[in-house]
């Protein structure tokens, strides 16, 4: 006779456990987004979205998450982002979000329903139990790159890039040694999933910390790498240092 294994009360993994009240936060954020932030999505079924999110990882091996696990959730939460309004970012999360808070027609991934729901949350389950693991979740340090959180962001980032059209933007951090990092989600996933038939131009904004070092800029080698990857994909690349409308936000 096999009893379901009860969740371990010790730390099984190195990462922090599922965010406390995960299910309630998902439901609450879903209602906030669909009723208040983007009421044009008021007909989305947040109960179903919460259920699909939980089902995507509960009772599953947290080192064997797959894109398919998230397909039902992605379909329930699907949303059209208008052309010319997509903003990617890499190592500039706060600044990119400050900018889209002012320019409300623009969307980072976290300004879409799924990104809004999941931002800064942690979650995982266990194949031997139907419970949420609030104690610990696996990370790459556990030799577990296919954990539910990483696979989620890879999957939704890929989808966000595939759906982009027209002129798309990226906010990069010019105060780092490499403003463009091939190993980041932007470098690994997003740029490779832009559709050349839909995306005309990638416009990079390389922002420097005010008063800080000016390490990398549009003429640096990492940005030249980005330009060549984009150009090979038959998408036009443009780059601006310290794009003025974003620059103002760094002063407030
Ligand atoms: O947490 C998010 N909101 C998130 C996570 C990963 C990717 C958002 N994204 C999307 C955004 F839409 C951006 O366009 O990808 C782009 C940013 O990712 P990036 O990797 O290019 O930028 P970083 O500043 O290096 O990372 C952003 C955050 O995501 C985490 C990382 O620790 C940081 O907190 N992150 C990056 N890759 C992974 C991964 N594979 C990751 N967390 C888990 N698994």
Tab-separated table of C-alpha atoms and ligand atoms in Angstrom:
chain	number	residue	atom	x	y	z
A	1	UNK	CA	0.000	0.000	0.000
A	2	UNK	CA	1.441	3.370	-1.041
A	3	UNK	CA	0.592	6.398	1.058
A	4	UNK	CA	1.091	9.765	-0.565
A	5	UNK	CA	4.354	11.159	0.746
A	6	UNK	CA	3.700	14.133	3.014
A	7	UNK	CA	5.633	17.282	2.144
A	8	UNK	CA	9.079	17.423	3.752
A	9	UNK	CA	9.373	19.740	6.717
A	10	UNK	CA	13.066	20.226	6.091
A	11	UNK	CA	14.637	22.285	3.342
A	12	UNK	CA	14.848	19.959	0.401
A	13	UNK	CA	16.088	22.576	-2.083
A	14	UNK	CA	18.341	25.612	-1.966
A	15	UNK	CA	15.850	28.188	-3.214
A	16	UNK	CA	13.143	29.921	-1.204
A	17	UNK	CA	9.851	28.071	-1.046
A	18	UNK	CA	6.555	28.981	-2.663
A	19	UNK	CA	5.476	32.524	-1.767
A	20	UNK	CA	3.103	32.417	1.216
A	21	UNK	CA	-0.559	32.725	0.138
A	22	UNK	CA	0.478	31.971	-3.473
A	23	UNK	CA	-3.031	30.944	-4.579
A	24	UNK	CA	-4.680	34.022	-3.049
A	25	UNK	CA	-2.044	36.345	-4.530
A	26	UNK	CA	-2.559	34.851	-7.998
A	27	UNK	CA	-6.319	35.255	-7.724
A	28	UNK	CA	-6.071	38.785	-6.295
A	29	UNK	CA	-3.583	39.981	-8.914
A	30	UNK	CA	-5.712	38.456	-11.653
A	31	UNK	CA	-8.775	40.401	-10.476
A	32	UNK	CA	-6.778	43.604	-9.998
A	33	UNK	CA	-5.375	43.365	-13.514
A	34	UNK	CA	-8.551	42.341	-15.321
A	35	UNK	CA	-10.970	44.598	-13.417
A	36	UNK	CA	-8.836	47.673	-12.724
A	37	UNK	CA	-5.575	47.836	-14.711
A	38	UNK	CA	-6.937	46.596	-18.066
A	39	UNK	CA	-10.745	46.427	-17.781
A	40	UNK	CA	-10.963	45.429	-21.440
A	41	UNK	CA	-9.964	41.985	-20.077
A	42	UNK	CA	-12.779	41.938	-17.498
A	43	UNK	CA	-14.278	38.785	-19.008
A	44	UNK	CA	-11.245	36.634	-18.150
A	45	UNK	CA	-12.062	33.874	-15.666
A	46	UNK	CA	-9.655	34.420	-12.765
A	47	UNK	CA	-10.858	31.307	-10.901
A	48	UNK	CA	-9.936	29.212	-13.927
A	49	UNK	CA	-6.632	31.034	-14.351
A	50	UNK	CA	-5.733	30.340	-10.721
A	51	UNK	CA	-6.716	26.692	-11.107
A	52	UNK	CA	-4.677	26.315	-14.315
A	53	UNK	CA	-1.667	27.960	-12.689
A	54	UNK	CA	-1.797	25.554	-9.719
A	55	UNK	CA	-2.319	22.555	-11.996
A	56	UNK	CA	0.729	23.508	-14.054
A	57	UNK	CA	3.102	22.526	-11.238
A	58	UNK	CA	1.265	20.600	-8.497
A	59	UNK	CA	1.939	16.841	-8.221
A	60	UNK	CA	4.847	17.210	-10.661
A	61	UNK	CA	8.594	16.738	-10.405
A	62	UNK	CA	9.897	20.311	-9.840
A	63	UNK	CA	13.037	19.576	-11.858
A	64	UNK	CA	11.106	18.425	-14.883
A	65	UNK	CA	8.792	21.333	-15.701
A	66	UNK	CA	7.987	21.802	-19.400
A	67	UNK	CA	6.530	24.435	-21.707
A	68	UNK	CA	3.489	22.195	-22.133
A	69	UNK	CA	2.760	22.378	-18.403
A	70	UNK	CA	1.916	26.059	-18.922
A	71	UNK	CA	-0.091	25.808	-22.160
A	72	UNK	CA	-3.567	25.715	-20.522
A	73	UNK	CA	-2.655	28.750	-18.384
A	74	UNK	CA	-1.237	30.633	-21.370
A	75	UNK	CA	-4.367	29.983	-23.398
A	76	UNK	CA	-6.708	31.177	-20.639
A	77	UNK	CA	-4.666	34.346	-20.122
A	78	UNK	CA	-4.043	35.151	-23.787
A	79	UNK	CA	-3.970	38.833	-24.614
A	80	UNK	CA	-3.176	40.868	-27.726
A	81	UNK	CA	-0.367	43.392	-27.417
A	82	UNK	CA	-0.661	46.128	-30.074
A	83	UNK	CA	2.155	46.552	-32.602
A	84	UNK	CA	4.943	49.020	-31.686
A	85	UNK	CA	4.187	48.738	-27.949
A	86	UNK	CA	6.448	45.925	-26.739
A	87	UNK	CA	9.288	46.808	-24.344
A	88	UNK	CA	11.901	44.186	-23.446
A	89	UNK	CA	14.419	44.831	-20.683
A	90	UNK	CA	17.537	43.208	-19.291
A	91	UNK	CA	19.090	44.263	-15.954
A	92	UNK	CA	16.910	47.375	-16.018
A	93	UNK	CA	13.679	46.059	-14.519
A	94	UNK	CA	12.883	49.037	-12.309
A	95	UNK	CA	13.638	51.685	-14.921
A	96	UNK	CA	11.717	49.871	-17.662
A	97	UNK	CA	8.704	49.577	-15.372
A	98	UNK	CA	8.930	53.236	-14.357
A	99	UNK	CA	8.825	54.125	-18.043
A	100	UNK	CA	5.800	51.948	-18.878
A	101	UNK	CA	3.991	53.295	-15.795
A	102	UNK	CA	4.191	56.746	-17.424
A	103	UNK	CA	3.705	55.522	-21.009
A	104	UNK	CA	0.688	53.363	-20.321
A	105	UNK	CA	0.286	52.262	-23.919
A	106	UNK	CA	3.612	50.391	-23.692
A	107	UNK	CA	3.945	46.849	-22.333
A	108	UNK	CA	6.771	45.027	-20.637
A	109	UNK	CA	6.045	41.359	-19.960
A	110	UNK	CA	5.067	42.343	-16.408
A	111	UNK	CA	2.455	44.718	-17.865
A	112	UNK	CA	0.694	41.716	-19.421
A	113	UNK	CA	-1.743	39.614	-17.395
A	114	UNK	CA	0.542	36.599	-16.917
A	115	UNK	CA	3.644	38.624	-16.128
A	116	UNK	CA	1.654	40.801	-13.729
A	117	UNK	CA	0.312	37.747	-11.887
A	118	UNK	CA	3.663	35.956	-11.561
A	119	UNK	CA	6.148	38.800	-11.046
A	120	UNK	CA	8.435	38.231	-8.030
A	121	UNK	CA	6.588	35.069	-6.957
A	122	UNK	CA	8.147	31.698	-6.302
A	123	UNK	CA	6.352	28.366	-6.649
A	124	UNK	CA	6.879	24.625	-6.802
A	125	UNK	CA	5.268	21.322	-5.921
A	126	UNK	CA	6.400	17.736	-5.598
A	127	UNK	CA	5.772	14.606	-7.684
A	128	UNK	CA	4.916	12.569	-4.592
A	129	UNK	CA	2.341	14.927	-3.143
A	130	UNK	CA	-0.445	17.234	-4.320
A	131	UNK	CA	0.666	19.971	-1.918
A	132	UNK	CA	2.397	23.275	-2.529
A	133	UNK	CA	5.995	23.285	-1.231
A	134	UNK	CA	6.263	26.344	1.002
A	135	UNK	CA	9.589	25.191	2.466
A	136	UNK	CA	11.961	25.373	-0.491
A	137	UNK	CA	12.050	25.287	-4.295
A	138	UNK	CA	14.817	24.110	-6.630
A	139	UNK	CA	17.104	26.484	-8.512
A	140	UNK	CA	19.967	26.133	-10.942
A	141	UNK	CA	22.242	25.648	-7.911
A	142	UNK	CA	20.322	22.411	-7.275
A	143	UNK	CA	21.281	21.406	-10.807
A	144	UNK	CA	17.670	21.924	-11.735
A	145	UNK	CA	17.331	24.407	-14.599
A	146	UNK	CA	13.910	23.017	-15.550
A	147	UNK	CA	12.286	24.258	-12.343
A	148	UNK	CA	8.710	25.612	-12.539
A	149	UNK	CA	9.692	29.293	-12.197
A	150	UNK	CA	12.501	29.273	-14.794
A	151	UNK	CA	10.439	27.284	-17.280
A	152	UNK	CA	7.522	29.664	-16.755
A	153	UNK	CA	9.607	32.782	-17.518
A	154	UNK	CA	11.329	31.120	-20.477
A	155	UNK	CA	7.964	30.049	-21.877
A	156	UNK	CA	6.109	33.332	-21.414
A	157	UNK	CA	9.139	35.383	-22.549
A	158	UNK	CA	9.312	33.305	-25.737
A	159	UNK	CA	5.604	33.780	-26.357
A	160	UNK	CA	5.835	37.539	-25.630
A	161	UNK	CA	8.619	37.854	-28.242
A	162	UNK	CA	6.799	35.701	-30.842
A	163	UNK	CA	3.739	37.936	-30.526
A	164	UNK	CA	5.663	41.214	-30.897
A	165	UNK	CA	5.212	43.282	-34.067
A	166	UNK	CA	6.296	46.557	-35.658
A	167	UNK	CA	8.990	48.545	-33.862
A	168	UNK	CA	9.957	46.911	-30.572
A	169	UNK	CA	12.133	48.347	-27.809
A	170	UNK	CA	14.635	47.127	-25.265
A	171	UNK	CA	15.972	48.984	-22.219
A	172	UNK	CA	19.584	47.917	-21.509
A	173	UNK	CA	21.940	48.773	-18.663
A	174	UNK	CA	24.908	50.771	-19.961
A	175	UNK	CA	26.551	50.843	-16.528
A	176	UNK	CA	27.467	47.158	-16.728
A	177	UNK	CA	30.522	45.736	-18.463
A	178	UNK	CA	28.190	44.146	-20.991
A	179	UNK	CA	24.919	45.962	-21.658
A	180	UNK	CA	23.898	43.008	-23.831
A	181	UNK	CA	24.312	39.565	-22.228
A	182	UNK	CA	23.752	36.539	-24.506
A	183	UNK	CA	22.954	34.367	-21.490
A	184	UNK	CA	20.109	36.594	-20.234
A	185	UNK	CA	16.493	35.804	-21.075
A	186	UNK	CA	16.589	38.700	-23.515
A	187	UNK	CA	19.738	37.338	-25.222
A	188	UNK	CA	18.905	33.637	-24.994
A	189	UNK	CA	15.169	33.609	-25.626
A	190	UNK	CA	13.565	36.871	-26.673
A	191	UNK	CA	15.720	38.054	-29.585
A	192	UNK	CA	15.694	34.578	-31.156
A	193	UNK	CA	11.912	34.432	-31.122
A	194	UNK	CA	11.166	37.762	-32.805
A	195	UNK	CA	9.416	37.129	-36.124
A	196	UNK	CA	11.281	38.910	-38.930
A	197	UNK	CA	8.046	39.051	-40.927
A	198	UNK	CA	6.305	40.884	-38.105
A	199	UNK	CA	9.056	42.855	-36.359
A	200	UNK	CA	10.512	45.635	-38.481
A	201	UNK	CA	12.956	47.225	-36.024
A	202	UNK	CA	14.514	46.551	-32.635
A	203	UNK	CA	15.315	49.862	-30.982
A	204	UNK	CA	17.745	49.632	-28.053
A	205	UNK	CA	17.913	52.271	-25.338
A	206	UNK	CA	21.225	51.959	-23.482
A	207	UNK	CA	20.819	53.766	-20.162
A	208	UNK	CA	23.645	54.785	-17.805
A	209	UNK	CA	23.317	55.362	-14.077
A	210	UNK	CA	23.378	59.098	-13.425
A	211	UNK	CA	26.777	60.079	-12.070
A	212	UNK	CA	27.841	56.445	-12.342
A	213	UNK	CA	30.318	54.816	-14.642
A	214	UNK	CA	29.646	54.823	-18.323
A	215	UNK	CA	30.829	51.307	-19.167
A	216	UNK	CA	28.914	50.255	-22.195
A	217	UNK	CA	27.200	52.222	-24.918
A	218	UNK	CA	25.798	51.844	-28.399
A	219	UNK	CA	29.303	51.649	-29.873
A	220	UNK	CA	30.546	48.936	-27.486
A	221	UNK	CA	31.318	45.360	-28.447
A	222	UNK	CA	28.359	43.773	-26.654
A	223	UNK	CA	25.941	46.050	-28.524
A	224	UNK	CA	27.738	45.260	-31.789
A	225	UNK	CA	27.077	41.568	-31.041
A	226	UNK	CA	23.406	42.331	-30.505
A	227	UNK	CA	23.283	44.342	-33.729
A	228	UNK	CA	24.814	41.497	-35.731
A	229	UNK	CA	22.437	38.877	-34.291
A	230	UNK	CA	19.450	41.104	-35.076
A	231	UNK	CA	20.691	42.085	-38.545
A	232	UNK	CA	21.320	38.442	-39.471
A	233	UNK	CA	17.693	37.819	-38.651
A	234	UNK	CA	16.712	40.548	-41.156
A	235	UNK	CA	15.419	42.900	-38.508
A	236	UNK	CA	16.639	46.508	-38.461
A	237	UNK	CA	18.621	47.525	-35.388
A	238	UNK	CA	18.827	51.034	-33.966
A	239	UNK	CA	20.430	52.168	-30.723
A	240	UNK	CA	20.251	55.291	-28.575
A	241	UNK	CA	22.338	56.179	-25.544
A	242	UNK	CA	20.376	57.667	-22.645
A	243	UNK	CA	17.077	57.949	-24.525
A	244	UNK	CA	15.686	61.244	-23.222
A	245	UNK	CA	12.146	60.239	-22.127
A	246	UNK	CA	13.663	57.417	-20.054
A	247	UNK	CA	16.536	59.618	-18.839
A	248	UNK	CA	14.094	62.012	-17.106
A	249	UNK	CA	12.775	59.163	-14.947
A	250	UNK	CA	16.215	58.552	-13.473
A	251	UNK	CA	15.978	61.991	-11.805
A	252	UNK	CA	12.731	61.351	-9.892
B	1	LIG	O1	10.838	37.943	-13.220
B	1	LIG	C1	10.552	38.412	-14.308
B	1	LIG	N1	9.639	39.341	-14.370
B	1	LIG	C2	11.236	37.903	-15.553
B	1	LIG	C3	12.055	36.799	-15.432
B	1	LIG	C4	12.729	36.337	-16.570
B	1	LIG	C5	12.528	36.964	-17.774
B	1	LIG	C6	11.064	38.518	-16.773
B	1	LIG	N2	11.722	38.040	-17.863
B	1	LIG	C7	11.604	38.663	-19.207
B	1	LIG	C8	11.277	40.136	-19.224
B	1	LIG	F1	10.145	40.316	-19.949
B	1	LIG	C9	12.427	40.847	-19.902
B	1	LIG	O2	12.142	41.241	-21.244
B	1	LIG	O3	12.887	38.572	-19.849
B	1	LIG	C10	13.537	39.838	-19.885
B	1	LIG	C11	14.385	40.027	-18.667
B	1	LIG	O4	15.157	38.899	-18.405
B	1	LIG	P1	16.759	38.947	-18.486
B	1	LIG	O5	17.253	37.620	-18.053
B	1	LIG	O6	17.145	39.429	-19.838
B	1	LIG	O7	17.100	40.112	-17.454
B	1	LIG	P2	17.787	39.989	-16.045
B	1	LIG	O8	17.733	41.366	-15.466
B	1	LIG	O9	19.097	39.309	-16.167
B	1	LIG	O10	16.835	39.007	-15.226
B	1	LIG	C12	15.561	39.430	-14.806
B	1	LIG	C13	15.071	38.644	-13.639
B	1	LIG	O11	14.720	37.354	-14.044
B	1	LIG	C14	15.444	36.385	-13.348
B	1	LIG	C15	16.655	37.080	-12.819
B	1	LIG	O12	17.117	36.460	-11.644
B	1	LIG	C16	16.107	38.460	-12.560
B	1	LIG	O13	15.464	38.538	-11.311
B	1	LIG	N3	15.762	35.351	-14.303
B	1	LIG	C17	16.450	35.471	-15.458
B	1	LIG	N4	16.525	34.305	-16.081
B	1	LIG	C18	15.868	33.425	-15.279
B	1	LIG	C19	15.611	32.060	-15.354
B	1	LIG	N5	16.016	31.314	-16.390
B	1	LIG	C20	15.386	34.096	-14.148
B	1	LIG	N6	14.685	33.507	-13.178
B	1	LIG	C21	14.481	32.213	-13.301
B	1	LIG	N7	14.920	31.504	-14.350
